[in-house]
Tab-separated table of C-alpha atoms (C1' of nucleotides) in Angstrom:
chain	number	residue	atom	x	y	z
A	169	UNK	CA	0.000	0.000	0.000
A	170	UNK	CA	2.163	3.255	-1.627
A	171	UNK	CA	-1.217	5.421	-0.970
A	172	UNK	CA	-0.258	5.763	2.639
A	173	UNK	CA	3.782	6.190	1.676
A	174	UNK	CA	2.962	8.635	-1.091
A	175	UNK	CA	0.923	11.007	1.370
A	176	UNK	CA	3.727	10.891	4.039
A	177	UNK	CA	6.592	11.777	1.418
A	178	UNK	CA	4.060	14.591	0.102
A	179	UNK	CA	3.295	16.272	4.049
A	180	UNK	CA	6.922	15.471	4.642
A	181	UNK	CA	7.623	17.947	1.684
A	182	UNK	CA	5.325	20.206	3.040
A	183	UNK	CA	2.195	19.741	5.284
A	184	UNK	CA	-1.253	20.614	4.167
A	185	UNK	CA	-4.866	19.336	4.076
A	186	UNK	CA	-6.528	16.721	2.425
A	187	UNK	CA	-7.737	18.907	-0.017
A	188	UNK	CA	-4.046	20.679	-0.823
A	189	UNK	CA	-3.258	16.749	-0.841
A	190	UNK	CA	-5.328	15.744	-3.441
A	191	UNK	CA	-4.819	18.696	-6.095
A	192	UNK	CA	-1.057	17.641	-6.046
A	193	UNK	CA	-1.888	14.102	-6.340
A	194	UNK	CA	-3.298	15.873	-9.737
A	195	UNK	CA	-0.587	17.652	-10.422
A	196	UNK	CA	3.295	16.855	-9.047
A	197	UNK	CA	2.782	13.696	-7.548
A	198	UNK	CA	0.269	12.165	-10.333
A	199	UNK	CA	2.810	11.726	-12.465
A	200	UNK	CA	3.767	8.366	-10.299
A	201	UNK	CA	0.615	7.938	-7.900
A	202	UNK	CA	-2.869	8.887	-8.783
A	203	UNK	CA	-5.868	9.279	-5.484
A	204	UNK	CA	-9.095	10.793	-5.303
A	205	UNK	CA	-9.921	13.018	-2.274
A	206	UNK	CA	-12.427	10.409	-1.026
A	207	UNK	CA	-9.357	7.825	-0.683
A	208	UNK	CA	-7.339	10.688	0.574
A	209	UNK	CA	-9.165	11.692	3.506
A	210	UNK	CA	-9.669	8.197	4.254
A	211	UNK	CA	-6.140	7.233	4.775
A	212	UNK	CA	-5.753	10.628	6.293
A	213	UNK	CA	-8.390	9.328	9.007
A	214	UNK	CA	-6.660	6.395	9.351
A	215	UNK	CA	-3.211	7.521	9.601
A	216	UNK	CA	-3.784	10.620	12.479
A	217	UNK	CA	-5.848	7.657	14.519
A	218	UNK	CA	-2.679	5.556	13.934
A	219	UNK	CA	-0.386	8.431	15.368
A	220	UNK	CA	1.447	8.796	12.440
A	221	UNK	CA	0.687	11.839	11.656
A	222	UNK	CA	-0.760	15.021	13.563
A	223	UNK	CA	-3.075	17.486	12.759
A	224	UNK	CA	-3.722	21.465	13.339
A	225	UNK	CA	-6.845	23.373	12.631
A	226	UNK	CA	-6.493	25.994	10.603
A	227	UNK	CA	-9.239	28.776	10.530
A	228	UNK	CA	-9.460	30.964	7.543
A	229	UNK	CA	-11.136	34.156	6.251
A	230	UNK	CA	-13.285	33.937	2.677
A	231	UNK	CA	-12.628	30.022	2.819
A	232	UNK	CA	-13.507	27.240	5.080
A	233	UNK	CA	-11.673	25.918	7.706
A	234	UNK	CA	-8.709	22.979	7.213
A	235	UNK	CA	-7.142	20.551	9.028
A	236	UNK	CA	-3.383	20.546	8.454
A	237	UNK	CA	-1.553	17.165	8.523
A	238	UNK	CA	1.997	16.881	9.197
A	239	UNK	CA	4.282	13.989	9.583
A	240	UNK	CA	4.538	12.902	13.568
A	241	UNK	CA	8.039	10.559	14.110
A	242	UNK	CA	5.966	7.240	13.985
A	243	UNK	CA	5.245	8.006	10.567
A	244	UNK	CA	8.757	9.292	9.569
A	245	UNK	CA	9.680	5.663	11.106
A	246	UNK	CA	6.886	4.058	9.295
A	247	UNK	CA	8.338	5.846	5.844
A	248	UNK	CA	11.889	4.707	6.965
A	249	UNK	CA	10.874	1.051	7.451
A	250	UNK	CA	9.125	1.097	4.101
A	251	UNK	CA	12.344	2.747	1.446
A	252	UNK	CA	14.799	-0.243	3.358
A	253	UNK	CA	12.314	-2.766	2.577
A	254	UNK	CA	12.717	-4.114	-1.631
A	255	UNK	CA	9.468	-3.795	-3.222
A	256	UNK	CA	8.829	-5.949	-6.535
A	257	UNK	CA	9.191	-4.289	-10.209
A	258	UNK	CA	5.372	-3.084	-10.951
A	259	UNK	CA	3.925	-4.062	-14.124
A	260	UNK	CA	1.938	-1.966	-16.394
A	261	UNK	CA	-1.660	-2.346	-16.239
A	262	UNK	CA	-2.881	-0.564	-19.592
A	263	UNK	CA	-6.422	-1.137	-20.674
A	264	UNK	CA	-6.009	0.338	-24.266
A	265	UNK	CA	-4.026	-2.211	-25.106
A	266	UNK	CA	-6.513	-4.780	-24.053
A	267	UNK	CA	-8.457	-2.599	-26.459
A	268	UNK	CA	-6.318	-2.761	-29.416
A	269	UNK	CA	-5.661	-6.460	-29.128
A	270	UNK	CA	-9.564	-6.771	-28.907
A	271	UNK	CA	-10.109	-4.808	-31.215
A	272	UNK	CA	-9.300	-8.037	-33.789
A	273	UNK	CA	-12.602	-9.279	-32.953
A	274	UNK	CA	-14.614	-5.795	-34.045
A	275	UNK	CA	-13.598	-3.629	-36.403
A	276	UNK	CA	-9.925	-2.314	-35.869
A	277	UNK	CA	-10.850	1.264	-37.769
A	278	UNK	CA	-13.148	2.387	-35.133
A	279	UNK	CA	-10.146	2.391	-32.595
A	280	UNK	CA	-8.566	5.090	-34.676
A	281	UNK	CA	-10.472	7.790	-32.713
A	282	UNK	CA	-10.347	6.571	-29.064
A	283	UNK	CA	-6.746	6.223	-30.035
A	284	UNK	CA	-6.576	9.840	-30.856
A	285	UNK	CA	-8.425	10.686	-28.009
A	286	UNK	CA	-5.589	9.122	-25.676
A	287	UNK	CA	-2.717	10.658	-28.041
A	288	UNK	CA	-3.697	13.928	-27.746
A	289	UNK	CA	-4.124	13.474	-23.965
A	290	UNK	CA	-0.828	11.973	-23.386
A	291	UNK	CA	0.388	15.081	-25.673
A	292	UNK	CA	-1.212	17.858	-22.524
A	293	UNK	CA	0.376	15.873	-20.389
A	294	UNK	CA	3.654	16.183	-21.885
A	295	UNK	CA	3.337	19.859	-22.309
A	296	UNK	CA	1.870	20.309	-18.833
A	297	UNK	CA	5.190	18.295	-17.173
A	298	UNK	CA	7.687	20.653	-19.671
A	299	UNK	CA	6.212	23.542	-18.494
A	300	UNK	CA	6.341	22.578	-14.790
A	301	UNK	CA	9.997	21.522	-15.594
A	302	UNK	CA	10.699	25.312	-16.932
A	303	UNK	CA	9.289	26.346	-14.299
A	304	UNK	CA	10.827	24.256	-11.113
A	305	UNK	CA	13.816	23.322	-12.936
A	306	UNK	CA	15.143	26.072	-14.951
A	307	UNK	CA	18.575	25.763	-16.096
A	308	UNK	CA	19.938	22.751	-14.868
A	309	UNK	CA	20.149	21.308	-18.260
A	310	UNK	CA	24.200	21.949	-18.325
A	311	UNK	CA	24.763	18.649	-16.958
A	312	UNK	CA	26.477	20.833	-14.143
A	313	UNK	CA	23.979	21.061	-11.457
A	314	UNK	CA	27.231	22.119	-8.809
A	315	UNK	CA	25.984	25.332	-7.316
A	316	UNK	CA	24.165	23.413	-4.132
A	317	UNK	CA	22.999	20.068	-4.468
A	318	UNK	CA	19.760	20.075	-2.823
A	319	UNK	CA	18.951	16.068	-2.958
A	320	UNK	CA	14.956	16.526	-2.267
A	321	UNK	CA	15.406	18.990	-5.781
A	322	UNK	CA	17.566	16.678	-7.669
A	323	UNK	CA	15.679	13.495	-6.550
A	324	UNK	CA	12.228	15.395	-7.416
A	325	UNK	CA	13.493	16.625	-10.602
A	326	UNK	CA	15.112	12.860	-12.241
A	327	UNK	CA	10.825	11.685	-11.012
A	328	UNK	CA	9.340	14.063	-13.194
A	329	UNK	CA	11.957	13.158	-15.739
A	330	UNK	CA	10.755	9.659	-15.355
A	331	UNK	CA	6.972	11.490	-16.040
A	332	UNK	CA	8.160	13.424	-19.449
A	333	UNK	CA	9.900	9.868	-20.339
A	334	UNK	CA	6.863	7.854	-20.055
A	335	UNK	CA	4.681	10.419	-21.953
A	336	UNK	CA	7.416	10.743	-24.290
A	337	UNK	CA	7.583	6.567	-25.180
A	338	UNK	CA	3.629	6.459	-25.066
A	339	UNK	CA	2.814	9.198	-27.884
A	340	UNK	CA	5.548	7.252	-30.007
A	341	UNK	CA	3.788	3.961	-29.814
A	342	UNK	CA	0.460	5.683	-30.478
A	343	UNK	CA	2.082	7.051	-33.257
A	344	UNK	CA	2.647	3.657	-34.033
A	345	UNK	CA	-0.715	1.942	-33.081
A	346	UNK	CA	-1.836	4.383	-35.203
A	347	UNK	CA	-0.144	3.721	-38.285
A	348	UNK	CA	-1.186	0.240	-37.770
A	349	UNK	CA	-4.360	0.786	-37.675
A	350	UNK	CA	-4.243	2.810	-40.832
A	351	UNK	CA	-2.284	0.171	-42.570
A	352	UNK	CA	-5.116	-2.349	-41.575
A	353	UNK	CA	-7.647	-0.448	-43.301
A	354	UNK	CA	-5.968	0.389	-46.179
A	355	UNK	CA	-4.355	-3.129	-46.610
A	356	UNK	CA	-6.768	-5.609	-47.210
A	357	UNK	CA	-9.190	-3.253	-49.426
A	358	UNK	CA	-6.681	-3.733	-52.964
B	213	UNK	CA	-12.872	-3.067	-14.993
B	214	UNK	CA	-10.529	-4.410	-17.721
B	215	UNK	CA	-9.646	-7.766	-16.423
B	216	UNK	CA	-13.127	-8.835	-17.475
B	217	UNK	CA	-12.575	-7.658	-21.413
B	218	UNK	CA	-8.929	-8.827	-21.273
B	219	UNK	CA	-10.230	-12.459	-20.125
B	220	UNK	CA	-12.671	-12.125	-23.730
B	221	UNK	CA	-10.514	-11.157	-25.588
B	222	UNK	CA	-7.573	-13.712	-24.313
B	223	UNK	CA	-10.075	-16.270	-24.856
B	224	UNK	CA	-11.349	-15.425	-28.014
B	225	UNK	CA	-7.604	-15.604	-29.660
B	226	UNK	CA	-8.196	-18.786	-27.714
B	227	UNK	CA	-9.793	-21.129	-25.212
B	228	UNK	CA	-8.302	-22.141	-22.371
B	229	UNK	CA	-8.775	-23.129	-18.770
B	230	UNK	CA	-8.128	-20.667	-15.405
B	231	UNK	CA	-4.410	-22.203	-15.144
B	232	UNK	CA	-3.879	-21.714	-18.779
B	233	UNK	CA	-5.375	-18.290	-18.321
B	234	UNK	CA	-3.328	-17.246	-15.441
B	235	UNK	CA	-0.097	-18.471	-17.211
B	236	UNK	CA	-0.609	-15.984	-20.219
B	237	UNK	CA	-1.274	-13.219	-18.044
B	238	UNK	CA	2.074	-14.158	-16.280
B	239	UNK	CA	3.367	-14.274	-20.376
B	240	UNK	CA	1.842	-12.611	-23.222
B	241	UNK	CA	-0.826	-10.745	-22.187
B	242	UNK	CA	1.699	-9.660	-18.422
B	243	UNK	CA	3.033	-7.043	-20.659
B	244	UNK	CA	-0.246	-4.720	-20.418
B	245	UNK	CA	-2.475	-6.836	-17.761
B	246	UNK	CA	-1.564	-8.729	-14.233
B	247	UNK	CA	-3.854	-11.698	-13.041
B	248	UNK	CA	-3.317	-13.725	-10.236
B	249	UNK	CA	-4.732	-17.358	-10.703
B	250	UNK	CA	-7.167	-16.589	-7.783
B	251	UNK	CA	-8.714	-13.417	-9.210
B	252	UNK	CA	-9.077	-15.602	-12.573
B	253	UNK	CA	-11.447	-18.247	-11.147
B	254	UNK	CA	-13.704	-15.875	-9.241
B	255	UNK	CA	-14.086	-13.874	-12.387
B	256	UNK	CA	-14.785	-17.214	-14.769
B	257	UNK	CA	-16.799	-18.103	-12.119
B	258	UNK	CA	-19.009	-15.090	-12.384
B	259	UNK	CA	-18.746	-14.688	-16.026
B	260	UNK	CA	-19.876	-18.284	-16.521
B	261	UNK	CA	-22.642	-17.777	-14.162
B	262	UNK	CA	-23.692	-14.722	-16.397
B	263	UNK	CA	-23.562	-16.572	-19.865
B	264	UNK	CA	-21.271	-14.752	-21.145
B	265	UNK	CA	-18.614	-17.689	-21.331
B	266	UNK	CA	-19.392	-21.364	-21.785
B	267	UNK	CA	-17.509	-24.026	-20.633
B	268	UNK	CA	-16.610	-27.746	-21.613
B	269	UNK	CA	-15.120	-30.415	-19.081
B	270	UNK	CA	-12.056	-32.178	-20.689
B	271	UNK	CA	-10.644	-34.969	-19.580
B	272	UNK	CA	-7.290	-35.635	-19.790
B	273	UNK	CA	-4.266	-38.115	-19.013
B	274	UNK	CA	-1.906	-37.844	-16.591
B	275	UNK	CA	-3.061	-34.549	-15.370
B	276	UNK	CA	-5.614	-32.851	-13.566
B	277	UNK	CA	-9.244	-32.757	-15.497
B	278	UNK	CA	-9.784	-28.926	-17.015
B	279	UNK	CA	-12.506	-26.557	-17.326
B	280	UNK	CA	-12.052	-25.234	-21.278
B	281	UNK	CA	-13.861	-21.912	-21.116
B	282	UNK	CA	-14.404	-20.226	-24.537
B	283	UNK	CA	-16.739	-17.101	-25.377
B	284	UNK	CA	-20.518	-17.507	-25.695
B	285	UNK	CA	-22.449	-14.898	-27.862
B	286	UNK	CA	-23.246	-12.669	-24.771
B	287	UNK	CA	-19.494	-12.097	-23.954
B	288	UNK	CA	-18.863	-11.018	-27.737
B	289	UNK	CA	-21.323	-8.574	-27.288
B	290	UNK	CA	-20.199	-7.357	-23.709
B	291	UNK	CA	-16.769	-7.003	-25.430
B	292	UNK	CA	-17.674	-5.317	-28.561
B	293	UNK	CA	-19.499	-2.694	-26.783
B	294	UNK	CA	-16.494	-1.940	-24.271
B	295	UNK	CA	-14.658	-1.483	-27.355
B	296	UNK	CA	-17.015	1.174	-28.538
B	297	UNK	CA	-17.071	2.767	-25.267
B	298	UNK	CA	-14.620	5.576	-24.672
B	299	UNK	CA	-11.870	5.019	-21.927
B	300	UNK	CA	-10.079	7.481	-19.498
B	301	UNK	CA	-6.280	7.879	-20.820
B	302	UNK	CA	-4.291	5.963	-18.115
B	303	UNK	CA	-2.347	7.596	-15.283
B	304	UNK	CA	0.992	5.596	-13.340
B	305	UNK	CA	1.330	4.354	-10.130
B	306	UNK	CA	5.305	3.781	-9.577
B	307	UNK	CA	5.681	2.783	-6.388
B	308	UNK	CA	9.662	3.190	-6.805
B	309	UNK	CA	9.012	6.946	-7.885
B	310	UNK	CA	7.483	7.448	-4.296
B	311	UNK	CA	10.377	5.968	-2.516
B	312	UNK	CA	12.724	7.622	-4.742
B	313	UNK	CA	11.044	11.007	-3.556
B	314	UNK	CA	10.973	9.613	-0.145
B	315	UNK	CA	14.758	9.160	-0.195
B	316	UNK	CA	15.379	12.800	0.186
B	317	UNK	CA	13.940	12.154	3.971
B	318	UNK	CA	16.018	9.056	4.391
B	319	UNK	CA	19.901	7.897	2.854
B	320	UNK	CA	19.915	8.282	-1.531
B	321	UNK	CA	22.460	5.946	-1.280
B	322	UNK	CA	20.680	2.973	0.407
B	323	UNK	CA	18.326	2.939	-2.702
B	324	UNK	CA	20.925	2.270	-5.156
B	325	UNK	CA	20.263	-1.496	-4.430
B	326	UNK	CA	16.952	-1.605	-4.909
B	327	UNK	CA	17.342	0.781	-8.356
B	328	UNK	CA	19.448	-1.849	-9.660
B	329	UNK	CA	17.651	-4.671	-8.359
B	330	UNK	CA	14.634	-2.529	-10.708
B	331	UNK	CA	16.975	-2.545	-13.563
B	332	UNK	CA	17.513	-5.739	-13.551
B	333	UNK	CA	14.263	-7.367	-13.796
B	334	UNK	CA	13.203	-4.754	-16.445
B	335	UNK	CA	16.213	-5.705	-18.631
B	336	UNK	CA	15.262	-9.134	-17.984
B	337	UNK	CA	11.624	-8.397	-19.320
B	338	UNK	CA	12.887	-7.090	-22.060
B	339	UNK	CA	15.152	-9.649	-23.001
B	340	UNK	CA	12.038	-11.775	-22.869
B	341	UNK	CA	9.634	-9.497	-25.025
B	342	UNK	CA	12.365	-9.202	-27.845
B	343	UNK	CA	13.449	-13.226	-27.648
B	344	UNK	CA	9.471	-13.124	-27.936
B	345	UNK	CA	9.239	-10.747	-30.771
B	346	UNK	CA	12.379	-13.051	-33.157
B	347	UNK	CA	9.866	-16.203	-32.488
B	348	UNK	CA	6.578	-14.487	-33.179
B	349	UNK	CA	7.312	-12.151	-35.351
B	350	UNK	CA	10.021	-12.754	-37.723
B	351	UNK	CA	11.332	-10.686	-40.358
B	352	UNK	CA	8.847	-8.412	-39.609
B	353	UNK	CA	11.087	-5.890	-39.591
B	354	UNK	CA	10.985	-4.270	-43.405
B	355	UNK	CA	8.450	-2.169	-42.963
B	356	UNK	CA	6.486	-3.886	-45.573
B	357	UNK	CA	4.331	-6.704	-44.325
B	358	UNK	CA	2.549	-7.423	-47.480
B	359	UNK	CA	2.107	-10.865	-47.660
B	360	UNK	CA	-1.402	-11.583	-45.931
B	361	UNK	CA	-1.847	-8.739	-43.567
B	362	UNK	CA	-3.558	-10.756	-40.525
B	363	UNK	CA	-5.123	-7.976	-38.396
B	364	UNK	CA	-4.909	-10.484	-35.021
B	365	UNK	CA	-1.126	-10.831	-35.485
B	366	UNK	CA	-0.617	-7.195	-36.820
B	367	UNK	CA	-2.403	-5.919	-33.038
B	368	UNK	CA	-1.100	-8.420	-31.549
B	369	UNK	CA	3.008	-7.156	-32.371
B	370	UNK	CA	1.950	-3.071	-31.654
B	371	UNK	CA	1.396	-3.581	-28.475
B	372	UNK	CA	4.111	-6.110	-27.813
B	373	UNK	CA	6.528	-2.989	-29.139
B	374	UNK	CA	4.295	-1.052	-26.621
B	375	UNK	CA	5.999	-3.204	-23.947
B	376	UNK	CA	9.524	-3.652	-24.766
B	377	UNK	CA	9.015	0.939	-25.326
B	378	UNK	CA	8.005	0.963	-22.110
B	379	UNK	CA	10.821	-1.654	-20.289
B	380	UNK	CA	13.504	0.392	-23.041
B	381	UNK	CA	12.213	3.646	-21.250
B	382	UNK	CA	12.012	2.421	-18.192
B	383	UNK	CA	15.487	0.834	-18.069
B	384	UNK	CA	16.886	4.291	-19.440
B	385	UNK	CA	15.369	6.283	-16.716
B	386	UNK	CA	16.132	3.735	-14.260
B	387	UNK	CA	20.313	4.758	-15.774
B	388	UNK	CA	19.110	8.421	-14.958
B	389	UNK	CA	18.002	8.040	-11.221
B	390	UNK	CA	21.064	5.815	-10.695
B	391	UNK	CA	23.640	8.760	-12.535
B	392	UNK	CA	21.653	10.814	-10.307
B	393	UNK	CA	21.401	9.484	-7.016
B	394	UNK	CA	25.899	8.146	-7.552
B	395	UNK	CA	26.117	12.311	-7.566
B	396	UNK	CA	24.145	12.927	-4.927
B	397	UNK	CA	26.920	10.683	-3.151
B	398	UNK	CA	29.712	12.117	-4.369
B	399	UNK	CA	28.417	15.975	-4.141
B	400	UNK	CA	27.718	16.718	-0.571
B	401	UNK	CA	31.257	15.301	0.506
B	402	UNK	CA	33.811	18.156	-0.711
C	107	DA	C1'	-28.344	33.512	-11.029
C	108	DG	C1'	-24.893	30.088	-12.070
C	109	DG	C1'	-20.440	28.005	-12.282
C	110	DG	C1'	-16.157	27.074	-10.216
C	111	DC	C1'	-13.133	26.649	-6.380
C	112	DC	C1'	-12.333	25.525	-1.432
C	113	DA	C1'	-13.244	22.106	1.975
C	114	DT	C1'	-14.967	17.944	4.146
C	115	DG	C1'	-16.943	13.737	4.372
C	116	DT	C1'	-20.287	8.945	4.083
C	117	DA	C1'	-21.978	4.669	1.862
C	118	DA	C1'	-22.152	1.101	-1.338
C	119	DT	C1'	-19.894	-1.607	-4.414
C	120	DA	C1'	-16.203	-3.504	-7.118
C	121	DG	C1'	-11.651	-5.053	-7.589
C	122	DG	C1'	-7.299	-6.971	-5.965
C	123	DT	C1'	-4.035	-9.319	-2.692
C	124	DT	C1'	-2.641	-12.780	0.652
C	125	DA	C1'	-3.099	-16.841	2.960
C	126	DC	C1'	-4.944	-21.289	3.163
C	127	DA	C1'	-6.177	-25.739	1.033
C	128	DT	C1'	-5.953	-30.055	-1.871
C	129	DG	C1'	-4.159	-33.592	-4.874
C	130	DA	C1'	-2.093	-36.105	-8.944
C	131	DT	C1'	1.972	-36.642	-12.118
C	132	DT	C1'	6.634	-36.026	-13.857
C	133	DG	C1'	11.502	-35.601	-13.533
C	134	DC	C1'	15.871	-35.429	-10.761
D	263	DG	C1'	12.027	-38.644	-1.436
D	264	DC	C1'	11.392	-33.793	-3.100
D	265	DA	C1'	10.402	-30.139	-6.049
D	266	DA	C1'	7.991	-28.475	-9.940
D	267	DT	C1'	4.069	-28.345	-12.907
D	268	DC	C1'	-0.837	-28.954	-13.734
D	269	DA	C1'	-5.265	-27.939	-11.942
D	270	DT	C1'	-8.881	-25.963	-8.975
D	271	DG	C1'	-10.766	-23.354	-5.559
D	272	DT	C1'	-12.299	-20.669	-0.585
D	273	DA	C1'	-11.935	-16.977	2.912
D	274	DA	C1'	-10.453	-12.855	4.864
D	275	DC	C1'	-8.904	-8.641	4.186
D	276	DC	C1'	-7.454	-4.443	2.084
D	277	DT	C1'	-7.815	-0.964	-1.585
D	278	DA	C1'	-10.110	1.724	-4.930
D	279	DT	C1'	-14.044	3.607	-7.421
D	280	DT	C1'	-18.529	5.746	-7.847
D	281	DA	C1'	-22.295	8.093	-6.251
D	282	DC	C1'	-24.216	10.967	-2.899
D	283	DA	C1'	-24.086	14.962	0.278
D	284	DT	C1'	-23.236	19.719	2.113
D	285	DG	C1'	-22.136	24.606	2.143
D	286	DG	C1'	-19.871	29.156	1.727
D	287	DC	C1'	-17.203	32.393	-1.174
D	288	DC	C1'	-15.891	34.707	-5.533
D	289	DC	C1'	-16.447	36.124	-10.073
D	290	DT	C1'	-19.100	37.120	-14.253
DNA sequence: AGGGCCATGTAATAGGTTACATGATTGC
DNA sequence: GCAATCATGTAACCTATTACATGGCCCT
């Protein structure tokens, strides 16, 4: 269970609510871990009953109140425990490819859209993570990053790498599902 | 829910029993779906009990009798209509990512291990999906398939390329966090 | 007036993992 | 004799998704 790992490495970052939580589980940290806020305050529930992590009220003008998590030493043990321990090499679970290997038994052509659909998603993405790159990351392209090696920066930065990587390799093989697809209709018409 | 479709379609390309089942989702199919052999029964189970597969006893010698399932009309129809269905593009869950993140609270260098531990089973899965590719797909290489353009096989190869993309990417990232978290080692000691 | 953001949650259901359980055959 | 492969399943538990529910503020 990385749900409960992901949210201590996020308030261990910086604390904040389970709202705050689950807008960078859309943004920074969806790149590797995706919740909903439902799941989120859930755990969150869990987790301060557990002691692992403590919470403040937070009263605010022109909003509602939050509750601020933070990381209590249990947890920072729990986290700990967890990075020594090996995990197993995740597979991919990717239901469009179910889809295009299904797609044998229907008519391959009428793919060519949903495809699209997921191309052109995968191509926001990219250009979401880029920007967010310019933006956190500027200038450390010059393979020199020696000014002050902040590890929690550099070990952020090679993640969302990782992000722009697998966004990168996905639009090239729908660029190649694609062409398949198009071959397939054009090839056995002659 | 995918597993469903990806037990059609698995079974349309061709019958088989849960075992048989649950060893090409640990092959073929493991490169876009996971299945343990447990979660494969209970889902027959239920998909038998909603017509939507049929199944045949066989007997056989010297092992264990099987259950052959194979598609009834029903589960055609489930399938084709998932196909026609659009799906939500995809998002990661990298467990790795998180503790690679979570390192910044904790020693870099005690993940080294486990990266390479990472890197080695994904260059091990690709070794597999290309030793699969020269027995499946020979000389498929020339760009020009022309011979009898089988749409099965043709689907069948663009998304095993998906998977050895995605284990190439991986494993080159995987070379990025290691590059990355060696300097973190050597940086801070000057 | 209506939509979007901030903020929190509950309830029901579906999906997935882990542990337990059995038993025959084949090969070393 | 022991391990691996073939073959099937149950039970308990944990995780995740979907739908429902509320309510104030800000902007147009």
């Amino acid at each position: 269970m990385a749900l409960e790992h992901a949210i201590l490495v996020s308030l261990l970052e910086k604390p904040g609510s389970g709202y705050e939580l689950a807008r960078r589980f859309e943004r920074s940290i969806g790149y590797f871990w995706t919740a909903t806020h439902q799941q989120i305050y859930r755990v969150l529930g869990r987790m301060e009953a557990d002691g692992r992590l403590i919470v403040r009220e937070v009263r605010q003008q022109g909003r509602p109140d939050k509750k601020e998590y933070s990381v209590a030493a249990p947890g920072r043990t729990a986290l700990s425990a967890w990075l020594h321990k090996p995990i197993e090499p995740e597979s991919l679970r990717h239901d469009l490819a179910v889809k295009i290997r299904g797609a044998a038994f229907d008519d391959p052509a009428a793919l060519i859209r949903e495809v699209e659909r997921h191309h052109q998603e995968h191509r926001d993405r990219l250009a979401r993570y880029l920007a967010g790159e310019r933006r956190d990351f500027p200038g450390s392209d010059p393979a020199a990053p020696s000014e002050t090696p902040d590890a929690g920066r550099e070990l952020q930065h090679v993640v969302l790498r990782g992000g722009i990587a697998f966004e990168r390799m996905t639009i090239a093989w729908l660029d190649d599902v694609l062409a398949t697809l198009h071959r397939l209709r054009a090839g056995p018409v002659p």
